[in-house]
Short mmCIF file of C-alpha atoms in Angstrom, two decimals:
data_model
loop_
_atom_site.label_atom_id
_atom_site.label_comp_id
_atom_site.label_asym_id
_atom_site.label_seq_id
_atom_site.Cartn_x
_atom_site.Cartn_y
_atom_site.Cartn_z
CA MET A 1 12.39 15.91 -25.68
CA GLY A 2 14.20 13.61 -23.63
CA ILE A 3 16.60 13.10 -20.66
CA SER A 4 20.23 12.20 -21.75
CA ARG A 5 21.63 10.46 -19.09
CA ASN A 6 25.75 10.93 -18.55
CA VAL A 7 25.66 8.26 -15.75
CA SER A 8 26.23 4.51 -16.49
CA LEU A 9 24.30 2.01 -14.98
CA ALA A 10 27.23 0.78 -12.90
CA THR A 11 27.52 4.08 -11.04
CA ALA A 12 23.93 4.32 -10.90
CA LEU A 13 23.71 1.26 -8.94
CA ARG A 14 26.87 2.53 -6.92
CA TYR A 15 25.05 5.40 -5.94
CA LYS A 16 25.39 6.34 -2.04
CA GLY A 17 22.03 7.39 -1.45
CA GLN A 18 21.89 5.51 1.85
CA GLY A 19 19.06 5.50 3.95
CA PRO A 20 16.85 7.62 2.27
CA MET A 21 17.26 6.19 -0.92
CA LEU A 22 16.94 2.55 0.27
CA THR A 23 13.58 3.71 1.70
CA PHE A 24 12.65 5.14 -1.68
CA ILE A 25 13.69 1.97 -3.68
CA LEU A 26 11.72 -0.33 -1.60
CA HIS A 27 8.92 2.08 -1.38
CA ARG A 28 8.60 1.58 -5.11
CA ILE A 29 9.03 -1.87 -5.24
CA GLY A 30 6.38 -2.28 -2.50
CA GLY A 31 4.12 0.09 -4.36
CA MET A 32 4.58 -1.69 -7.75
CA GLY A 33 4.24 -5.21 -6.13
CA MET A 34 1.08 -4.30 -4.05
CA ALA A 35 -0.42 -2.73 -7.52
CA ILE A 36 0.66 -5.91 -9.74
CA PHE A 37 -0.29 -8.83 -7.05
CA ILE A 38 -3.69 -7.10 -5.69
CA ALA A 39 -4.94 -6.39 -8.94
CA MET A 40 -4.31 -10.09 -10.11
CA HIS A 41 -5.62 -11.22 -6.83
CA LEU A 42 -8.75 -9.38 -7.56
CA LEU A 43 -9.14 -10.47 -11.05
CA ALA A 44 -8.68 -13.96 -9.64
CA SER A 45 -11.43 -13.69 -7.50
CA PHE A 46 -13.52 -12.27 -10.09
CA LEU A 47 -12.65 -14.90 -12.55
CA GLY A 48 -13.25 -17.77 -9.92
CA GLY A 49 -12.94 -21.29 -11.41
CA SER A 50 -9.71 -23.04 -11.74
CA VAL A 51 -7.70 -20.14 -13.00
CA GLY A 52 -8.88 -18.19 -10.18
CA ASN A 53 -8.56 -20.64 -7.72
CA PHE A 54 -4.82 -21.66 -8.93
CA ILE A 55 -3.82 -18.14 -8.65
CA ASN A 56 -5.63 -17.72 -5.42
CA ASP A 57 -4.01 -20.68 -3.86
CA ILE A 58 -0.58 -19.34 -4.52
CA TYR A 59 -1.78 -16.26 -2.71
CA MET A 60 -2.69 -18.41 0.37
CA SER A 61 1.02 -20.16 0.31
CA TRP A 62 3.26 -19.12 3.48
CA ALA A 63 5.77 -18.09 1.18
CA PHE A 64 3.48 -15.59 -0.90
CA GLN A 65 2.30 -14.43 2.46
CA ILE A 66 5.84 -13.26 3.76
CA ILE A 67 6.91 -11.35 0.41
CA ILE A 68 3.08 -9.39 0.02
CA PHE A 69 3.45 -8.68 3.63
CA PHE A 70 6.96 -7.19 3.31
CA PHE A 71 5.30 -4.89 0.43
CA VAL A 72 2.26 -3.74 2.22
CA MET A 73 3.77 -3.49 5.68
CA PHE A 74 6.93 -1.65 4.44
CA HIS A 75 4.98 0.60 2.19
CA ALA A 76 2.42 1.38 4.88
CA ILE A 77 4.82 2.06 7.38
CA ASN A 78 7.28 4.29 5.12
CA GLY A 79 4.28 6.06 3.92
CA LEU A 80 3.17 6.92 7.29
CA ARG A 81 6.64 8.52 7.90
CA ILE A 82 6.62 10.41 4.26
CA THR A 83 2.89 11.38 5.21
CA ILE A 84 3.96 13.05 8.68
CA LEU A 85 7.13 14.73 7.45
CA ASP A 86 5.43 16.06 4.32
CA LEU A 87 2.40 17.47 6.36
CA TRP A 88 4.83 19.12 8.98
CA PRO A 89 7.55 20.49 6.55
CA PRO A 90 10.00 21.89 9.36
CA LEU A 91 10.55 17.56 10.63
CA LEU A 92 12.15 17.28 7.42
CA GLU A 93 14.77 18.32 9.24
CA TYR A 94 15.42 14.92 11.22
CA GLN A 95 14.48 12.52 7.94
CA ARG A 96 17.10 10.33 8.89
CA GLU A 97 16.43 9.74 12.39
CA ALA A 98 12.53 9.38 11.44
CA ILE A 99 13.82 6.48 8.87
CA TRP A 100 16.01 4.90 12.02
CA VAL A 101 12.39 4.98 13.90
CA GLU A 102 10.69 3.70 10.79
CA TRP A 103 12.76 0.62 10.78
CA ALA A 104 12.43 0.15 14.76
CA VAL A 105 8.97 -0.08 14.00
CA PHE A 106 9.11 -2.11 10.86
CA ILE A 107 11.46 -4.94 11.86
CA PRO A 108 9.36 -6.01 15.12
CA LEU A 109 6.00 -5.70 13.19
CA TYR A 110 7.15 -7.54 10.38
CA GLY A 111 8.89 -10.13 12.28
CA PHE A 112 6.04 -11.09 14.16
CA ALA A 113 3.91 -11.44 11.13
CA VAL A 114 6.76 -13.55 9.56
CA TYR A 115 6.50 -15.56 12.76
CA SER A 116 2.93 -15.59 12.98
CA ILE A 117 2.78 -16.91 9.17
CA LEU A 118 5.18 -19.67 9.70
CA SER A 119 4.09 -20.80 12.97
CA ALA A 120 0.29 -21.43 11.37
CA ALA A 121 1.61 -23.29 8.24
CA PHE A 122 3.87 -25.39 10.16
CA GLY A 123 1.73 -26.00 13.07
CA GLY A 124 3.55 -23.91 15.68
CA MET B 1 23.20 27.81 3.30
CA ASN B 2 20.64 29.85 1.80
CA ALA B 3 18.29 31.21 4.63
CA LYS B 4 15.66 32.14 2.51
CA PRO B 5 12.54 30.23 3.03
CA ARG B 6 12.36 26.92 0.60
CA THR B 7 8.72 26.99 0.19
CA LEU B 8 6.53 29.06 -1.91
CA SER B 9 2.68 30.02 -0.62
CA LEU B 10 0.24 28.15 -2.62
CA LYS B 11 -0.56 31.05 -4.62
CA GLN B 12 2.99 31.40 -6.47
CA ARG B 13 2.86 27.72 -6.78
CA GLY B 14 -0.89 27.49 -8.43
CA LEU B 15 -3.06 24.87 -7.53
CA ASN B 16 -2.86 22.44 -10.44
CA PHE B 17 -3.63 18.64 -10.81
CA GLU B 18 -0.13 17.44 -9.68
CA MET B 19 -0.46 19.47 -6.35
CA LEU B 20 -3.67 18.07 -5.83
CA MET B 21 -2.42 14.50 -6.23
CA TRP B 22 0.33 15.10 -4.33
CA ILE B 23 -1.81 16.25 -1.25
CA PHE B 24 -4.42 13.30 -2.26
CA THR B 25 -1.48 10.76 -2.02
CA ARG B 26 -0.68 11.46 1.48
CA LEU B 27 -4.77 12.14 2.82
CA SER B 28 -5.56 8.75 1.27
CA ALA B 29 -2.79 7.06 3.07
CA LEU B 30 -4.25 8.21 6.43
CA ALA B 31 -7.67 7.19 5.04
CA MET B 32 -6.37 3.72 4.65
CA TYR B 33 -4.97 3.96 8.14
CA GLY B 34 -8.45 4.86 9.19
CA PHE B 35 -9.96 2.06 7.25
CA PHE B 36 -7.26 -0.53 8.95
CA ILE B 37 -8.07 0.80 12.53
CA VAL B 38 -11.55 0.19 12.27
CA GLY B 39 -10.97 -3.40 10.89
CA MET B 40 -8.68 -4.18 13.20
CA VAL B 41 -10.81 -2.81 16.30
CA GLY B 42 -13.58 -4.75 14.49
CA ALA B 43 -11.84 -7.87 14.44
CA PHE B 44 -10.90 -7.71 18.27
CA TRP B 45 -14.78 -6.92 18.67
CA MET B 46 -15.72 -10.20 16.96
CA GLY B 47 -13.26 -12.59 18.70
CA ALA B 48 -10.09 -12.01 17.08
CA ARG B 49 -8.06 -12.71 20.38
CA HIS B 50 -8.97 -16.26 20.37
CA ASP B 51 -9.46 -17.30 16.96
CA MET B 52 -6.64 -15.44 14.75
CA ASN B 53 -2.91 -14.67 15.03
CA PHE B 54 -1.14 -11.44 14.29
CA ALA B 55 -1.00 -12.16 10.55
CA ASP B 56 -4.81 -13.00 10.18
CA VAL B 57 -5.86 -9.71 11.87
CA MET B 58 -3.30 -7.74 9.50
CA ARG B 59 -4.68 -9.31 6.51
CA TRP B 60 -8.44 -8.82 7.75
CA ALA B 61 -7.88 -5.07 8.40
CA PHE B 62 -6.16 -4.37 5.22
CA THR B 63 -9.34 -5.29 3.37
CA THR B 64 -12.08 -6.34 5.45
CA SER B 65 -13.51 -9.17 3.51
CA TYR B 66 -14.64 -12.41 5.05
CA THR B 67 -12.68 -14.59 2.52
CA HIS B 68 -9.42 -13.11 4.43
CA VAL B 69 -10.55 -14.97 7.71
CA GLN B 70 -11.79 -18.34 5.80
CA SER B 71 -8.23 -19.84 6.73
CA THR B 72 -8.64 -19.02 10.43
CA SER B 73 -10.21 -20.72 13.16
CA VAL B 74 -13.12 -18.33 13.34
CA PRO B 75 -16.03 -20.33 14.17
CA ASP B 76 -18.84 -18.35 12.59
CA LEU B 77 -18.24 -16.02 9.22
CA GLU B 78 -21.75 -14.84 9.43
CA PRO B 79 -20.77 -11.41 11.50
CA TRP B 80 -17.54 -11.08 9.12
CA ALA B 81 -19.86 -10.74 5.88
CA VAL B 82 -22.42 -8.35 6.90
CA TRP B 83 -22.90 -5.11 4.95
CA PHE B 84 -20.66 -2.85 6.94
CA TRP B 85 -17.41 -4.82 6.53
CA ARG B 86 -18.23 -4.83 2.66
CA LEU B 87 -18.53 -1.01 3.05
CA VAL B 88 -15.46 -0.60 4.90
CA ALA B 89 -13.82 -3.08 2.41
CA SER B 90 -15.27 -1.11 -0.44
CA GLY B 91 -13.80 2.23 0.92
CA MET B 92 -10.09 0.58 1.15
CA VAL B 93 -10.42 -0.73 -2.44
CA LEU B 94 -11.68 2.57 -3.76
CA THR B 95 -9.02 4.75 -2.00
CA ALA B 96 -6.27 1.92 -2.66
CA THR B 97 -7.30 1.93 -6.15
CA ALA B 98 -6.93 5.88 -6.90
CA HIS B 99 -3.80 6.25 -4.72
CA GLY B 100 -2.00 3.19 -6.38
CA VAL B 101 -2.92 4.03 -9.94
CA HIS B 102 -1.71 7.69 -9.36
CA GLY B 103 1.75 6.01 -8.06
CA LEU B 104 1.93 4.11 -11.19
CA VAL B 105 1.80 7.07 -13.21
CA VAL B 106 4.07 9.01 -10.85
CA ILE B 107 6.76 6.00 -11.40
CA ALA B 108 5.83 6.17 -15.31
CA ASP B 109 6.88 9.47 -15.60
CA ASP B 110 10.06 8.96 -14.36
CA TYR B 111 10.64 7.05 -17.47
CA ILE B 112 8.28 8.18 -20.13
CA ILE B 113 9.11 12.04 -20.99
CA SER B 114 7.37 12.67 -24.10
CA SER B 115 3.97 14.66 -23.61
CA GLY B 116 2.31 12.22 -25.77
CA GLY B 117 3.51 9.16 -23.94
CA ARG B 118 2.38 10.92 -20.82
CA LYS B 119 -0.85 11.47 -22.24
CA PHE B 120 -0.93 8.17 -22.86
CA VAL B 121 -0.08 7.02 -19.61
CA ARG B 122 -2.79 8.99 -18.12
CA PHE B 123 -5.24 7.53 -20.58
CA LEU B 124 -4.34 3.98 -19.69
CA SER B 125 -4.43 4.74 -15.74
CA MET B 126 -8.07 6.21 -16.53
CA ILE B 127 -9.09 2.74 -17.86
CA ALA B 128 -7.17 0.95 -14.93
CA MET B 129 -8.74 2.87 -12.15
CA ALA B 130 -12.20 2.57 -13.35
CA SER B 131 -12.10 -1.26 -14.20
CA MET B 132 -10.55 -2.29 -11.06
CA SER B 133 -12.60 -0.19 -9.02
CA LEU B 134 -16.00 -2.00 -10.58
CA ILE B 135 -14.09 -5.34 -10.35
CA GLY B 136 -13.10 -4.59 -6.58
CA LEU B 137 -16.65 -3.65 -5.94
CA TYR B 138 -17.88 -6.62 -7.71
CA VAL B 139 -15.86 -8.99 -6.25
CA LEU B 140 -16.85 -7.34 -2.72
CA TRP B 141 -20.34 -7.55 -3.12
CA THR B 142 -21.04 -10.68 -4.73
CA TYR B 143 -18.98 -13.26 -2.90
#
């Protein structure tokens, strides 16, 4: 058993999936990022000591917070869209419109979060 | 366009593990929103308006561990460390672990297609889920 891929990587990268494809790939990256970073965060807190504190200090830095907030907030907001559309399938007709609404919710919320993180870090 | 309905009844589809996990992924997302809202309302109840910024409230509501508000100007950590918040955080960690580990299995299934490989992924996922749930609970209740 096995999948034979007749599509080269270059073609795959040029795949014009547009909005839905972008949310799909960001949802995966965010989900995997959360799984890895939150698992490491729990392990670091579990271990404690110099190794644990070293890892958790990275997690407290503003740069890391901006990345993890992107993963979490995008995954949460996109996940809510997926949940609503999947639980009420007639709405799937309006998937692209729902994605625009999603960005309209995500961009201001995430922007505000980034602003809060930066102003706390640089004494705003 | 095909005018036939594109959905099958549950009887035709059969109720298998994948189907159950599909609905679990959606419902656990809603449950996590529930935990998040409880945490957020609680934060404002305990004075977040004065002592925390937007990102601090988000971080607290995401997992209600008092270590998440240590870096804020909250004057007294005592009310943030009570058993109720540890319970909410435990609910979040257990739900998120189940949701997340299954998510990793879904991603792995896109690349690992032999039945032996998929069985191995499921075996690893069970170990990951059990160990991360236990470590998460240990961290939340001993800090």
